[in-house]
Structures are given as C-alpha cells and as structure tokens.
Coordinates of C-alpha atoms in Angstrom, one line a residue:
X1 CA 0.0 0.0 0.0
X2 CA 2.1 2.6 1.0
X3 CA 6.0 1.3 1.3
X4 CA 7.2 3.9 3.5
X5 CA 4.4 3.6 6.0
X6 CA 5.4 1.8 9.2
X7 CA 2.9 -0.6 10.7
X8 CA 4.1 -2.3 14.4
X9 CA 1.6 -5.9 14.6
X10 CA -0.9 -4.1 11.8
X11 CA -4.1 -5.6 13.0
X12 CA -7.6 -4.2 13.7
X13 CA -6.9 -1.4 11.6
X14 CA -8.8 1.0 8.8
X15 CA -8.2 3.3 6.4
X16 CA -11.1 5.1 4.9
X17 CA -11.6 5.9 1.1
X18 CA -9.2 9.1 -0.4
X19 CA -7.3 9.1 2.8
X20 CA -4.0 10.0 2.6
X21 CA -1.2 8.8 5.3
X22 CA 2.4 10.5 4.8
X23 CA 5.5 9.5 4.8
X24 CA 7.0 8.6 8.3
X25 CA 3.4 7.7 9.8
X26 CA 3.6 5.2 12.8
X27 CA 0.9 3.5 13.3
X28 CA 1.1 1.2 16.8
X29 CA -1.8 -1.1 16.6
X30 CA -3.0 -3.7 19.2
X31 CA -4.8 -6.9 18.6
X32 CA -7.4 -5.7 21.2
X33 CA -7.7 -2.4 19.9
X34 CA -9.0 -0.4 16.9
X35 CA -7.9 2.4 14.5
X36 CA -10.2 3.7 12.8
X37 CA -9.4 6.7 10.3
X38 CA -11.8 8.2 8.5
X39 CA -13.0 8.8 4.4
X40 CA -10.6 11.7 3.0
X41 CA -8.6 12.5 6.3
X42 CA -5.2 13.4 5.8
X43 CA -2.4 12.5 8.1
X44 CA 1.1 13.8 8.3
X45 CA 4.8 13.6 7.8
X46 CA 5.8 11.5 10.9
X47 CA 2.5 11.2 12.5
X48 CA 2.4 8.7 15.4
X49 CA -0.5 6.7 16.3
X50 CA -0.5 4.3 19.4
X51 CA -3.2 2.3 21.4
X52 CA -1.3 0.9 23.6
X53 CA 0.3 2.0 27.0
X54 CA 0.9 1.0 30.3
X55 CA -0.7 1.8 34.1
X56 CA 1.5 3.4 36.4
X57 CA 3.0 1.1 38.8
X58 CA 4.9 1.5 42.0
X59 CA 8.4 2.5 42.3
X60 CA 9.8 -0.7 41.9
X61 CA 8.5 -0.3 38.4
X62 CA 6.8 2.5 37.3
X63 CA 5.4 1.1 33.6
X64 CA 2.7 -1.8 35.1
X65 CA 0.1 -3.4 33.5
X66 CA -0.6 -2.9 30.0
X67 CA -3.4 -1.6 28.4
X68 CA -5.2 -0.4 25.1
X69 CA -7.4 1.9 24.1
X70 CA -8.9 2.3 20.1
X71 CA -8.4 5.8 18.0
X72 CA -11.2 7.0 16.0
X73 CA -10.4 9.6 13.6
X74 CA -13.7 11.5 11.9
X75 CA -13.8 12.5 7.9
X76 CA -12.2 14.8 6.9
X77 CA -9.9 15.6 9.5
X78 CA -5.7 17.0 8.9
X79 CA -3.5 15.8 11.3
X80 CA -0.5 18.0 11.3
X81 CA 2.9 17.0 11.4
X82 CA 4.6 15.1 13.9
X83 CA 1.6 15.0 16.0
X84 CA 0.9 11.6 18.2
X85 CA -2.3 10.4 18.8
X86 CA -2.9 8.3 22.1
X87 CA -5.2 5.3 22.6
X88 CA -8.7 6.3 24.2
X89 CA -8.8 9.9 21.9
X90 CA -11.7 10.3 19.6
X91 CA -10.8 13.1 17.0
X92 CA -14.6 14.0 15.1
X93 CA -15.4 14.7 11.7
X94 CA -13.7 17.8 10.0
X95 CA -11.2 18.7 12.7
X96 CA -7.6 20.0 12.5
X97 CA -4.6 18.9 14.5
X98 CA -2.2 21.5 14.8
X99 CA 1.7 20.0 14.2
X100 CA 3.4 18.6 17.0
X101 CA 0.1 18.2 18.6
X102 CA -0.5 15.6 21.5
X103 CA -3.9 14.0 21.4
X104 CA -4.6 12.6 25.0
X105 CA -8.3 12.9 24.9
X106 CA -11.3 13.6 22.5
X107 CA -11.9 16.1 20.2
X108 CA -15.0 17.1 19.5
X109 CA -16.5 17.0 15.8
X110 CA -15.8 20.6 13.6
X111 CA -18.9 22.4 13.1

C-alpha cells in the first residue's frame, strides 16, 4: 500500500476511502484495539498513532500493566505533522490537528 508507511503488529486497523497517510506515519496497533481513520482524512509527515500503553506502577516499576485503548479519527480531519495520537482519543469529523500536537483525549466534531 504505501512502502514507507510503518505498521508495528498491523491488526484491527482501517483506512477510509481518499485518505491520505504520509510518509513517516507510525501506526502502533494492538490486537485488542481499533484504529479507525476516517474517508478523506489526511495525516502527516511523521505522525504517530498508538493504542497501547501501560498503568502506572509502584516504584519498583513504574510502567505496570498494560493496556489499550482504540483511536477513532472522523472524515475529513488533517493531522498535522509530527503529531501523536494516544489510545482512548476520539478526533470527530472535520477537525484540524495542529503540528506537533498531543492527542490525550477527545476532540470534538468541527462544526
């Protein structure tokens, strides 16, 4: 599909129609998680996108249980540059992510 594009355990994953994924794009994916990116969204140069993390722990060791969370990415959206989008965040329809942005939570549809 796209050569450059890297894909870490591609599973559970969708791209919509006449969307457009740039060079450098990361997309983390876990098997018990979604990503799902909208019709005619375009995402860019060195975006990241990751469902998975980890709880915080105790001291002893601070990255505990792991966990993961789906991405849903509305139509139409632009995610700038090196943005990274984290499990859990809901990004609506018609939105724009500025560059270097850090998606922890949802963003609510462009009206």
């Amino acid at each position: 599909m796209w050569p450059w594009l890297g894909f870490l355990v591609a599973v559970k994953l969708h791209i919509g129609e006449q969307s457009w994924l740039s060079p450098g794009v990361l997309v983390h994916t876990h098997v018990l998680a979604d990503i799902k990116i909208g019709n005619f969204c375009d995402i860019g140069l060195g975006v990241e996108i990751m469902t998975s993390s980890h709880e915080i722990g105790p001291t002893a060791r601070r990255a505990c249980t792991g966990t993961a969370k789906s991405v849903f990415i509305g139509n139409g959206t632009w995610i700038g540059a090196k943005s990274i989008i984290l499990g859990g965040v809901t990004i609506g329809d018609g939105c724009v992510v500025a560059a270097g942005s850090r998606r922890m939570s949802a963003h609510r549809s462009f009206q």
